[in-house]
Amino acid sequence: MMDKRTLTRSVLFSLCLLALAFGPVAQAAQNASSGWERIAAGVDYKMFWLPGPNRAYVARLDREQSDVILESSIAQGRLSGGLETVSGMAERYDGAINAWGDTWGARNRVVVAINGSFYDPKTGIPHGGVIHSGWYSKWFDELSGISGLSWKEDHNVFLGQCVYHRPDKQVLTNLSTGDRMEIHGINTRPQRDQLILLTPQFDRDSKRESKGVDVLVELTRPAMLMPFPHMVTGIVREIRIAPGSTPIPFDHVVLSGWGDTDDQLVQFLTEGDAIGLSLEITHLDTDCKHAESDEWTKSYASVAGNIIFLYEDEIQKFEQAGALLLHPRTAICYNQDYIYFVVVDGRDDAYSVGMTVLELANFCKEKLHATDGINLDGGGSSTLWVNGEVVNRPSDGHERKVANGVMMVIVEPMEKSSVFSPGLRVTAQYPTNIHLGPGTNFPALTSVDTEAQGTVIYQWSRLNGVLAKGTFWWRVDFSGAIGWVDEAALSTSDDAPATSTDLP
């Protein structure tokens, strides 16, 4: 006969099994009853019909879902100037490798995307700062009052307000000597006597023509916000003094300078030197006078906004003229449970008239129970893409090309092929491109013809054979042209490995 204690354990075990079995069903039923549609694990979508009339399209991310993250998107993959639709950017980064978890190799599955920062329509350069996949890719404006929304490696999210970059906190360190040089900017053209850090998000190459020096550095991880004495480390692979631009592989940076800086760089570094990069944002309070915290450290993704309309559960004051008018809107708001992407259609009296920023704030606070929110670029730019299709009606009648965006991404684990190995000779089976990184989202460096002979070479982050954009990729040296090639384009030249000098 079963005793009382055994019976209790049996009942508890049965209840646990029922919870596991019916938990997802219960969640789905709860979503259905509230109007939310589950589109992926941890991501839901809902359209709101509101008085006005107004139609608001909302996607939400469950902050407890560990493998769902925020990521920024960059038009054409380059900050030197380019425009692209939200759909185009979502497709660009879907299936691409990311740097979630401190190293490259995992992949994006993009499920939701919206447009991001305001931008210069002539140049395609976004206003404010950008952090992409851990890379601090564009500096936020100094002392502007508002910076942007940031998603961090620890799954925290915050709204950045007034920031500035202390010159003594942006440093390049020679790890052999301990000597340091100041970094004057990121992903801009260097001016005389400046040292500029160029990351892969700048463009396919450094755009240097004749003046100055380029130093190519391979990194262990993205050049992220990491205050001194902490740093991202790397190895100097090449110092280029001759005229001409330097290609920027996906895991490299270029230190570019001219004037007095190029002489300093040549004396400061030699090929093979170990270096460290330390970058820091000083976060100030709303009066732009007093430092608050180091919240920006290890931020993974961020774009700039122009109005923080909801902060710590309080609707904020704002006086910008555009905030008082009815317009299509794009915003991100959040609470401790969810992050919401919000797009409101407008400029159509019969369908959706749009919102003022105050109405947007009230919607986020009252309908979504958000505590914090920031306004992004709106008008004809406002676009919400969900699982392969645009769900709202952009006021231009079609998708507008924009400078950047924000995505909800499911992180898929790294997969690798073992078909080849470093040192093996390979042959191009047909004309194929050599890319600056593993994936077609990275620019092509050059191409090779059918029967071209190459050698698979060592890659510091051990990504040879990694799956990206639907195929496996290998780092190959074709007579000095080094880059990443689709496995399907390669065959082995012979059974024996070539003599390899592909050490780190």
mmCIF file of N, CA and C in Angstrom, residues 334-400:
data_model
loop_
_atom_site.group_PDB
_atom_site.id
_atom_site.type_symbol
_atom_site.label_atom_id
_atom_site.label_comp_id
_atom_site.label_asym_id
_atom_site.label_seq_id
_atom_site.Cartn_x
_atom_site.Cartn_y
_atom_site.Cartn_z
ATOM 1 N N TYR A 334 9.424 49.245 -23.577
ATOM 2 C CA TYR A 334 9.661 47.988 -22.848
ATOM 3 C C TYR A 334 9.241 48.110 -21.393
ATOM 4 N N ASN A 335 9.095 46.946 -20.770
ATOM 5 C CA ASN A 335 8.952 46.820 -19.323
ATOM 6 C C ASN A 335 9.837 45.665 -18.874
ATOM 7 N N GLN A 336 9.669 45.208 -17.653
ATOM 8 C CA GLN A 336 10.566 44.161 -17.166
ATOM 9 C C GLN A 336 10.307 42.808 -17.826
ATOM 10 N N ASP A 337 9.182 42.649 -18.507
ATOM 11 C CA ASP A 337 8.841 41.373 -19.108
ATOM 12 C C ASP A 337 9.058 41.328 -20.622
ATOM 13 N N TYR A 338 8.775 42.442 -21.311
ATOM 14 C CA TYR A 338 8.780 42.434 -22.769
ATOM 15 C C TYR A 338 9.479 43.669 -23.335
ATOM 16 N N ILE A 339 10.000 43.500 -24.553
ATOM 17 C CA ILE A 339 10.426 44.619 -25.384
ATOM 18 C C ILE A 339 9.474 44.663 -26.573
ATOM 19 N N TYR A 340 8.950 45.851 -26.866
ATOM 20 C CA TYR A 340 7.941 46.017 -27.905
ATOM 21 C C TYR A 340 8.500 46.837 -29.072
ATOM 22 N N PHE A 341 8.305 46.353 -30.291
ATOM 23 C CA PHE A 341 8.482 47.153 -31.497
ATOM 24 C C PHE A 341 7.093 47.668 -31.894
ATOM 25 N N VAL A 342 6.968 48.979 -32.063
ATOM 26 C CA VAL A 342 5.668 49.589 -32.355
ATOM 27 C C VAL A 342 5.752 50.393 -33.645
ATOM 28 N N VAL A 343 4.860 50.132 -34.564
ATOM 29 C CA VAL A 343 4.709 50.938 -35.771
ATOM 30 C C VAL A 343 3.248 51.345 -35.891
ATOM 31 N N VAL A 344 3.017 52.638 -36.094
ATOM 32 C CA VAL A 344 1.663 53.177 -36.277
ATOM 33 C C VAL A 344 1.577 53.761 -37.680
ATOM 34 N N ASP A 345 0.600 53.304 -38.448
ATOM 35 C CA ASP A 345 0.389 53.874 -39.779
ATOM 36 C C ASP A 345 -0.216 55.267 -39.668
ATOM 37 N N GLY A 346 -0.106 56.053 -40.755
ATOM 38 C CA GLY A 346 -0.661 57.395 -40.735
ATOM 39 C C GLY A 346 -0.837 57.969 -42.132
ATOM 40 N N ARG A 347 -1.316 59.220 -42.161
ATOM 41 C CA ARG A 347 -1.520 59.971 -43.408
ATOM 42 C C ARG A 347 -2.609 59.371 -44.294
ATOM 43 N N ASP A 348 -3.559 58.682 -43.662
ATOM 44 C CA ASP A 348 -4.705 58.135 -44.387
ATOM 45 C C ASP A 348 -5.921 58.264 -43.467
ATOM 46 N N ASP A 349 -6.766 59.262 -43.743
ATOM 47 C CA ASP A 349 -7.872 59.574 -42.827
ATOM 48 C C ASP A 349 -8.862 58.430 -42.667
ATOM 49 N N ALA A 350 -8.986 57.593 -43.686
ATOM 50 C CA ALA A 350 -9.953 56.498 -43.614
ATOM 51 C C ALA A 350 -9.369 55.254 -42.960
ATOM 52 N N TYR A 351 -8.049 55.111 -42.968
ATOM 53 C CA TYR A 351 -7.418 53.874 -42.498
ATOM 54 C C TYR A 351 -6.676 54.091 -41.182
ATOM 55 N N SER A 352 -5.782 55.089 -41.160
ATOM 56 C CA SER A 352 -5.001 55.362 -39.954
ATOM 57 C C SER A 352 -4.403 56.761 -40.092
ATOM 58 N N VAL A 353 -4.690 57.628 -39.128
ATOM 59 C CA VAL A 353 -4.272 59.027 -39.251
ATOM 60 C C VAL A 353 -2.884 59.295 -38.695
ATOM 61 N N GLY A 354 -2.377 58.375 -37.872
ATOM 62 C CA GLY A 354 -1.091 58.598 -37.216
ATOM 63 C C GLY A 354 -1.273 59.134 -35.810
ATOM 64 N N MET A 355 -0.168 59.291 -35.112
ATOM 65 C CA MET A 355 -0.216 59.718 -33.713
ATOM 66 C C MET A 355 0.748 60.868 -33.465
ATOM 67 N N THR A 356 0.437 61.680 -32.458
ATOM 68 C CA THR A 356 1.434 62.566 -31.874
ATOM 69 C C THR A 356 2.336 61.710 -30.990
ATOM 70 N N VAL A 357 3.463 62.258 -30.569
ATOM 71 C CA VAL A 357 4.342 61.481 -29.683
ATOM 72 C C VAL A 357 3.676 61.266 -28.323
ATOM 73 N N LEU A 358 2.876 62.225 -27.883
ATOM 74 C CA LEU A 358 2.148 62.037 -26.616
ATOM 75 C C LEU A 358 1.159 60.880 -26.737
ATOM 76 N N GLU A 359 0.438 60.796 -27.846
ATOM 77 C CA GLU A 359 -0.479 59.671 -28.049
ATOM 78 C C GLU A 359 0.288 58.355 -28.111
ATOM 79 N N LEU A 360 1.461 58.385 -28.735
ATOM 80 C CA LEU A 360 2.311 57.191 -28.788
ATOM 81 C C LEU A 360 2.724 56.773 -27.380
ATOM 82 N N ALA A 361 3.108 57.739 -26.566
ATOM 83 C CA ALA A 361 3.499 57.449 -25.184
ATOM 84 C C ALA A 361 2.346 56.842 -24.397
ATOM 85 N N ASN A 362 1.165 57.412 -24.567
ATOM 86 C CA ASN A 362 -0.012 56.881 -23.860
ATOM 87 C C ASN A 362 -0.350 55.469 -24.320
ATOM 88 N N PHE A 363 -0.217 55.208 -25.622
ATOM 89 C CA PHE A 363 -0.475 53.857 -26.131
ATOM 90 C C PHE A 363 0.494 52.856 -25.496
ATOM 91 N N CYS A 364 1.774 53.200 -25.482
ATOM 92 C CA CYS A 364 2.761 52.272 -24.912
ATOM 93 C C CYS A 364 2.524 52.055 -23.420
ATOM 94 N N LYS A 365 2.161 53.113 -22.724
ATOM 95 C CA LYS A 365 1.972 52.999 -21.277
ATOM 96 C C LYS A 365 0.661 52.291 -20.925
ATOM 97 N N GLU A 366 -0.427 52.676 -21.596
ATOM 98 C CA GLU A 366 -1.740 52.168 -21.200
ATOM 99 C C GLU A 366 -2.070 50.819 -21.827
ATOM 100 N N LYS A 367 -1.763 50.645 -23.097
ATOM 101 C CA LYS A 367 -2.116 49.413 -23.789
ATOM 102 C C LYS A 367 -1.063 48.315 -23.625
ATOM 103 N N LEU A 368 0.215 48.710 -23.608
ATOM 104 C CA LEU A 368 1.293 47.716 -23.543
ATOM 105 C C LEU A 368 1.899 47.610 -22.149
ATOM 106 N N HIS A 369 1.530 48.536 -21.259
ATOM 107 C CA HIS A 369 2.063 48.558 -19.886
ATOM 108 C C HIS A 369 3.577 48.720 -19.877
ATOM 109 N N ALA A 370 4.089 49.469 -20.858
ATOM 110 C CA ALA A 370 5.522 49.748 -20.914
ATOM 111 C C ALA A 370 5.888 50.810 -19.891
ATOM 112 N N THR A 371 7.126 50.763 -19.444
ATOM 113 C CA THR A 371 7.632 51.752 -18.486
ATOM 114 C C THR A 371 8.599 52.739 -19.118
ATOM 115 N N ASP A 372 9.174 52.366 -20.277
ATOM 116 C CA ASP A 372 10.169 53.198 -20.934
ATOM 117 C C ASP A 372 9.976 53.098 -22.445
ATOM 118 N N GLY A 373 10.247 54.206 -23.158
ATOM 119 C CA GLY A 373 10.079 54.146 -24.606
ATOM 120 C C GLY A 373 10.807 55.269 -25.315
ATOM 121 N N ILE A 374 11.207 54.999 -26.561
ATOM 122 C CA ILE A 374 11.954 55.967 -27.360
ATOM 123 C C ILE A 374 11.391 56.008 -28.777
ATOM 124 N N ASN A 375 11.334 57.213 -29.335
ATOM 125 C CA ASN A 375 10.826 57.436 -30.682
ATOM 126 C C ASN A 375 11.962 57.306 -31.692
ATOM 127 N N LEU A 376 11.713 56.576 -32.779
ATOM 128 C CA LEU A 376 12.673 56.426 -33.870
ATOM 129 C C LEU A 376 12.171 57.180 -35.096
ATOM 130 N N ASP A 377 12.855 57.037 -36.214
ATOM 131 C CA ASP A 377 12.430 57.696 -37.442
ATOM 132 C C ASP A 377 11.026 57.221 -37.812
ATOM 133 N N GLY A 378 10.173 58.149 -38.247
ATOM 134 C CA GLY A 378 8.796 57.801 -38.586
ATOM 135 C C GLY A 378 8.439 58.228 -39.994
ATOM 136 N N GLY A 379 7.200 58.691 -40.167
ATOM 137 C CA GLY A 379 6.758 59.113 -41.494
ATOM 138 C C GLY A 379 6.775 57.960 -42.483
ATOM 139 N N GLY A 380 7.232 58.243 -43.695
ATOM 140 C CA GLY A 380 7.282 57.208 -44.725
ATOM 141 C C GLY A 380 8.275 56.106 -44.442
ATOM 142 N N SER A 381 9.153 56.322 -43.444
ATOM 143 C CA SER A 381 10.132 55.290 -43.084
ATOM 144 C C SER A 381 9.525 54.163 -42.252
ATOM 145 N N SER A 382 8.407 54.447 -41.561
ATOM 146 C CA SER A 382 7.864 53.496 -40.592
ATOM 147 C C SER A 382 7.470 52.179 -41.249
ATOM 148 N N THR A 383 8.142 51.107 -40.826
ATOM 149 C CA THR A 383 7.951 49.785 -41.425
ATOM 150 C C THR A 383 8.118 48.717 -40.357
ATOM 151 N N LEU A 384 7.203 47.754 -40.337
ATOM 152 C CA LEU A 384 7.338 46.568 -39.484
ATOM 153 C C LEU A 384 7.287 45.331 -40.371
ATOM 154 N N TRP A 385 8.342 44.559 -40.313
ATOM 155 C CA TRP A 385 8.505 43.323 -41.094
ATOM 156 C C TRP A 385 8.409 42.154 -40.129
ATOM 157 N N VAL A 386 7.545 41.197 -40.428
ATOM 158 C CA VAL A 386 7.350 40.035 -39.554
ATOM 159 C C VAL A 386 7.410 38.765 -40.393
ATOM 160 N N ASN A 387 8.385 37.916 -40.085
ATOM 161 C CA ASN A 387 8.508 36.607 -40.732
ATOM 162 C C ASN A 387 8.367 36.667 -42.259
ATOM 163 N N GLY A 388 9.047 37.611 -42.869
ATOM 164 C CA GLY A 388 9.126 37.621 -44.320
ATOM 165 C C GLY A 388 8.205 38.576 -45.034
ATOM 166 N N GLU A 389 7.358 39.306 -44.293
ATOM 167 C CA GLU A 389 6.474 40.242 -44.980
ATOM 168 C C GLU A 389 6.266 41.508 -44.162
ATOM 169 N N VAL A 390 6.053 42.601 -44.875
ATOM 170 C CA VAL A 390 5.729 43.875 -44.238
ATOM 171 C C VAL A 390 4.258 43.840 -43.848
ATOM 172 N N VAL A 391 3.945 44.056 -42.563
ATOM 173 C CA VAL A 391 2.578 43.898 -42.079
ATOM 174 C C VAL A 391 1.819 45.217 -42.009
ATOM 175 N N ASN A 392 2.534 46.343 -42.014
ATOM 176 C CA ASN A 392 1.828 47.628 -41.990
ATOM 177 C C ASN A 392 1.718 48.183 -43.410
ATOM 178 N N ARG A 393 1.165 49.376 -43.535
ATOM 179 C CA ARG A 393 1.025 50.037 -44.830
ATOM 180 C C ARG A 393 1.869 51.315 -44.825
ATOM 181 N N PRO A 394 3.118 51.256 -45.281
ATOM 182 C CA PRO A 394 3.959 52.465 -45.304
ATOM 183 C C PRO A 394 3.260 53.588 -46.069
ATOM 184 N N SER A 395 3.366 54.800 -45.558
ATOM 185 C CA SER A 395 2.583 55.917 -46.109
ATOM 186 C C SER A 395 3.043 56.329 -47.503
ATOM 187 N N ASP A 396 4.257 55.939 -47.917
ATOM 188 C CA ASP A 396 4.706 56.226 -49.288
ATOM 189 C C ASP A 396 4.018 55.326 -50.313
ATOM 190 N N GLY A 397 3.316 54.310 -49.838
ATOM 191 C CA GLY A 397 2.726 53.330 -50.751
ATOM 192 C C GLY A 397 3.645 52.175 -51.048
ATOM 193 N N HIS A 398 4.862 52.248 -50.544
ATOM 194 C CA HIS A 398 5.863 51.184 -50.715
ATOM 195 C C HIS A 398 6.909 51.375 -49.624
ATOM 196 N N GLU A 399 7.783 50.383 -49.471
ATOM 197 C CA GLU A 399 8.852 50.501 -48.475
ATOM 198 C C GLU A 399 9.846 51.587 -48.875
ATOM 199 N N ARG A 400 10.156 52.447 -47.945
ATOM 200 C CA ARG A 400 11.184 53.451 -48.159
ATOM 201 C C ARG A 400 12.551 52.863 -47.800
#
